[in-house]
Amino acid sequence: MPEDDRALKRRQRLGKKWHNKVMSWAHALWVSDWDVTTVVADAESYNADKHNDGADFPSSAFSYTTPSYRLAHIVASEDALKHAVHDPTELDRLACHEVVHMVLSSLDTFAEDLIAGLPKGNSKLVFKRWRDALESTTSHLQRALSRMR
């Protein structure tokens, strides 16, 4: 089998594990009725800096949500997933974290709409503080939920 075919099969297996773990958490957190797509992005198409929101650590996954339509698109870095599949707690952590973002997405959308209405001089600082608070809360909930499961 050519190398490209092997790489594709490997990525498909990784994608299936990722999707199953995300959907397991979606079911546990009562958002399994959402239309969820999951993607495994290779290093070339996954730009962690673009999704980092100024955090001090690299992003392993990110999600786009439209809570009013119950849509979520969750993208994970192939490199991060390659490491995570060897450590089931890490794969679980990544999936839970992104599903918690789904749960909080209505609040996130509401806050971002409010921030967008602020004067430009204030909005950047308020947005950064909001993103920090959201990420901190998401991580805290992920740790608590992972321990309960």
mmCIF file of C-alpha atoms in Angstrom:
data_model
loop_
_atom_site.group_PDB
_atom_site.id
_atom_site.type_symbol
_atom_site.label_atom_id
_atom_site.label_comp_id
_atom_site.label_asym_id
_atom_site.label_seq_id
_atom_site.Cartn_x
_atom_site.Cartn_y
_atom_site.Cartn_z
ATOM 1 C CA MET A 1 0.000 0.000 0.000
ATOM 2 C CA PRO A 2 1.476 3.393 -0.955
ATOM 3 C CA GLU A 3 2.430 5.780 1.842
ATOM 4 C CA ASP A 4 -0.356 8.240 0.939
ATOM 5 C CA ASP A 5 -2.956 5.482 1.317
ATOM 6 C CA ARG A 6 -1.546 4.454 4.689
ATOM 7 C CA ALA A 7 -1.538 8.051 5.892
ATOM 8 C CA LEU A 8 -5.136 8.477 4.744
ATOM 9 C CA LYS A 9 -6.248 5.279 6.535
ATOM 10 C CA ARG A 10 -4.396 6.389 9.674
ATOM 11 C CA ARG A 11 -6.104 9.783 9.556
ATOM 12 C CA GLN A 12 -9.512 8.130 9.036
ATOM 13 C CA ARG A 13 -8.978 5.870 12.084
ATOM 14 C CA LEU A 14 -7.875 8.869 14.107
ATOM 15 C CA GLY A 15 -10.906 10.828 12.913
ATOM 16 C CA LYS A 16 -13.261 8.048 13.923
ATOM 17 C CA LYS A 17 -11.754 7.843 17.431
ATOM 18 C CA TRP A 18 -11.981 11.631 17.748
ATOM 19 C CA HIS A 19 -15.587 11.734 16.553
ATOM 20 C CA ASN A 20 -16.638 8.890 18.856
ATOM 21 C CA LYS A 21 -15.036 10.541 21.877
ATOM 22 C CA VAL A 22 -16.624 13.915 21.085
ATOM 23 C CA MET A 23 -20.051 12.308 20.642
ATOM 24 C CA SER A 24 -19.636 10.340 23.865
ATOM 25 C CA TRP A 25 -19.155 13.626 25.713
ATOM 26 C CA ALA A 26 -21.975 15.282 23.747
ATOM 27 C CA HIS A 27 -24.293 12.527 24.942
ATOM 28 C CA ALA A 28 -23.047 12.823 28.551
ATOM 29 C CA LEU A 29 -23.543 16.614 28.542
ATOM 30 C CA TRP A 30 -26.952 16.508 26.867
ATOM 31 C CA VAL A 31 -25.980 18.105 23.564
ATOM 32 C CA SER A 32 -26.126 14.965 21.424
ATOM 33 C CA ASP A 33 -29.083 16.468 19.539
ATOM 34 C CA TRP A 34 -26.710 18.996 17.972
ATOM 35 C CA ASP A 35 -25.450 18.568 14.427
ATOM 36 C CA VAL A 36 -21.767 17.977 15.169
ATOM 37 C CA THR A 37 -19.031 17.632 12.589
ATOM 38 C CA THR A 38 -15.531 16.704 13.620
ATOM 39 C CA VAL A 39 -12.392 17.196 11.579
ATOM 40 C CA VAL A 40 -8.786 16.116 11.955
ATOM 41 C CA ALA A 41 -6.587 18.786 10.384
ATOM 42 C CA ASP A 42 -3.036 18.146 9.262
ATOM 43 C CA ALA A 43 -0.245 20.441 10.404
ATOM 44 C CA GLU A 44 -0.333 22.403 7.156
ATOM 45 C CA SER A 45 -4.010 23.341 7.434
ATOM 46 C CA TYR A 46 -4.155 23.583 11.230
ATOM 47 C CA ASN A 47 -2.698 26.846 12.416
ATOM 48 C CA ALA A 48 -2.779 26.773 16.223
ATOM 49 C CA ASP A 49 -1.772 30.427 16.487
ATOM 50 C CA LYS A 50 -4.888 31.411 14.552
ATOM 51 C CA HIS A 51 -7.094 29.719 17.155
ATOM 52 C CA ASN A 52 -5.088 30.516 20.236
ATOM 53 C CA ASP A 53 -6.919 33.716 21.239
ATOM 54 C CA GLY A 54 -3.677 35.027 22.709
ATOM 55 C CA ALA A 55 -3.335 32.201 25.235
ATOM 56 C CA ASP A 56 0.045 31.249 26.620
ATOM 57 C CA PHE A 57 -0.242 27.670 25.366
ATOM 58 C CA PRO A 58 -0.805 26.143 21.935
ATOM 59 C CA SER A 59 -4.279 25.079 20.936
ATOM 60 C CA SER A 60 -4.853 21.369 20.216
ATOM 61 C CA ALA A 61 -8.450 21.774 19.078
ATOM 62 C CA PHE A 62 -11.036 24.476 18.506
ATOM 63 C CA SER A 63 -14.712 24.687 17.768
ATOM 64 C CA TYR A 64 -17.071 26.868 15.824
ATOM 65 C CA THR A 65 -20.640 26.847 17.080
ATOM 66 C CA THR A 66 -23.988 28.279 16.111
ATOM 67 C CA PRO A 67 -26.033 27.617 19.230
ATOM 68 C CA SER A 68 -29.334 28.935 17.854
ATOM 69 C CA TYR A 69 -29.176 26.197 15.194
ATOM 70 C CA ARG A 70 -27.410 23.651 17.426
ATOM 71 C CA LEU A 71 -24.468 23.350 15.067
ATOM 72 C CA ALA A 72 -20.899 22.615 16.059
ATOM 73 C CA HIS A 73 -17.803 22.137 13.937
ATOM 74 C CA ILE A 74 -14.920 20.802 16.020
ATOM 75 C CA VAL A 75 -11.425 20.673 14.576
ATOM 76 C CA ALA A 76 -8.479 18.906 16.181
ATOM 77 C CA SER A 77 -4.835 19.009 15.257
ATOM 78 C CA GLU A 78 -3.679 15.704 13.797
ATOM 79 C CA ASP A 79 -0.414 16.019 15.707
ATOM 80 C CA ALA A 80 -2.231 16.516 19.017
ATOM 81 C CA LEU A 81 -4.523 13.557 18.356
ATOM 82 C CA LYS A 82 -1.607 11.298 17.401
ATOM 83 C CA HIS A 83 -0.193 11.877 20.884
ATOM 84 C CA ALA A 84 -3.587 11.768 22.598
ATOM 85 C CA VAL A 85 -4.586 8.334 21.283
ATOM 86 C CA HIS A 86 -1.685 6.847 23.239
ATOM 87 C CA ASP A 87 -3.008 8.474 26.401
ATOM 88 C CA PRO A 88 -6.763 7.890 26.708
ATOM 89 C CA THR A 89 -7.100 10.568 29.381
ATOM 90 C CA GLU A 90 -5.679 13.183 26.993
ATOM 91 C CA LEU A 91 -8.087 12.273 24.183
ATOM 92 C CA ASP A 92 -10.911 12.370 26.712
ATOM 93 C CA ARG A 93 -9.727 15.759 28.004
ATOM 94 C CA LEU A 94 -9.596 17.277 24.519
ATOM 95 C CA ALA A 95 -13.042 16.005 23.557
ATOM 96 C CA CYS A 96 -14.656 17.019 26.845
ATOM 97 C CA HIS A 97 -13.124 20.503 26.630
ATOM 98 C CA GLU A 98 -14.549 21.131 23.163
ATOM 99 C CA VAL A 99 -17.982 19.787 24.124
ATOM 100 C CA VAL A 100 -18.026 22.092 27.168
ATOM 101 C CA HIS A 101 -17.456 24.931 24.683
ATOM 102 C CA MET A 102 -20.619 23.711 22.913
ATOM 103 C CA VAL A 103 -22.549 23.807 26.193
ATOM 104 C CA LEU A 104 -21.334 27.344 26.938
ATOM 105 C CA SER A 105 -21.707 28.614 23.379
ATOM 106 C CA SER A 106 -25.020 30.453 23.953
ATOM 107 C CA LEU A 107 -23.413 32.397 26.789
ATOM 108 C CA ASP A 108 -20.325 32.989 24.646
ATOM 109 C CA THR A 109 -22.383 34.318 21.750
ATOM 110 C CA PHE A 110 -24.380 36.576 24.063
ATOM 111 C CA ALA A 111 -21.220 38.014 25.667
ATOM 112 C CA GLU A 112 -19.545 38.582 22.298
ATOM 113 C CA ASP A 113 -22.662 40.413 21.038
ATOM 114 C CA LEU A 114 -22.569 42.679 24.108
ATOM 115 C CA ILE A 115 -18.833 43.310 23.691
ATOM 116 C CA ALA A 116 -19.315 44.179 20.011
ATOM 117 C CA GLY A 117 -21.590 47.036 21.127
ATOM 118 C CA LEU A 118 -18.935 48.628 23.346
ATOM 119 C CA PRO A 119 -16.831 51.591 22.253
ATOM 120 C CA LYS A 120 -13.789 50.397 20.289
ATOM 121 C CA GLY A 121 -11.310 51.537 22.933
ATOM 122 C CA ASN A 122 -12.849 49.253 25.549
ATOM 123 C CA SER A 123 -13.904 46.296 23.469
ATOM 124 C CA LYS A 124 -10.454 44.763 22.889
ATOM 125 C CA LEU A 125 -9.608 44.600 26.582
ATOM 126 C CA VAL A 126 -13.080 43.366 27.531
ATOM 127 C CA PHE A 127 -12.965 40.733 24.770
ATOM 128 C CA LYS A 128 -9.585 39.447 25.952
ATOM 129 C CA ARG A 129 -10.799 39.274 29.557
ATOM 130 C CA TRP A 130 -13.945 37.471 28.413
ATOM 131 C CA ARG A 131 -11.946 34.920 26.385
ATOM 132 C CA ASP A 132 -9.635 34.321 29.369
ATOM 133 C CA ALA A 133 -12.625 33.837 31.695
ATOM 134 C CA LEU A 134 -14.393 31.559 29.219
ATOM 135 C CA GLU A 135 -11.304 29.399 28.674
ATOM 136 C CA SER A 136 -10.606 29.200 32.400
ATOM 137 C CA THR A 137 -14.217 28.205 33.127
ATOM 138 C CA THR A 138 -14.251 25.679 30.283
ATOM 139 C CA SER A 139 -11.029 24.084 31.547
ATOM 140 C CA HIS A 140 -12.324 23.996 35.115
ATOM 141 C CA LEU A 141 -15.576 22.325 34.068
ATOM 142 C CA GLN A 142 -13.679 19.870 31.860
ATOM 143 C CA ARG A 143 -11.479 18.804 34.777
ATOM 144 C CA ALA A 144 -14.475 18.410 37.105
ATOM 145 C CA LEU A 145 -16.549 16.487 34.565
ATOM 146 C CA SER A 146 -13.658 14.214 33.593
ATOM 147 C CA ARG A 147 -13.174 13.226 37.228
ATOM 148 C CA MET A 148 -16.893 12.482 37.659
ATOM 149 C CA ARG A 149 -17.046 10.113 34.719
#
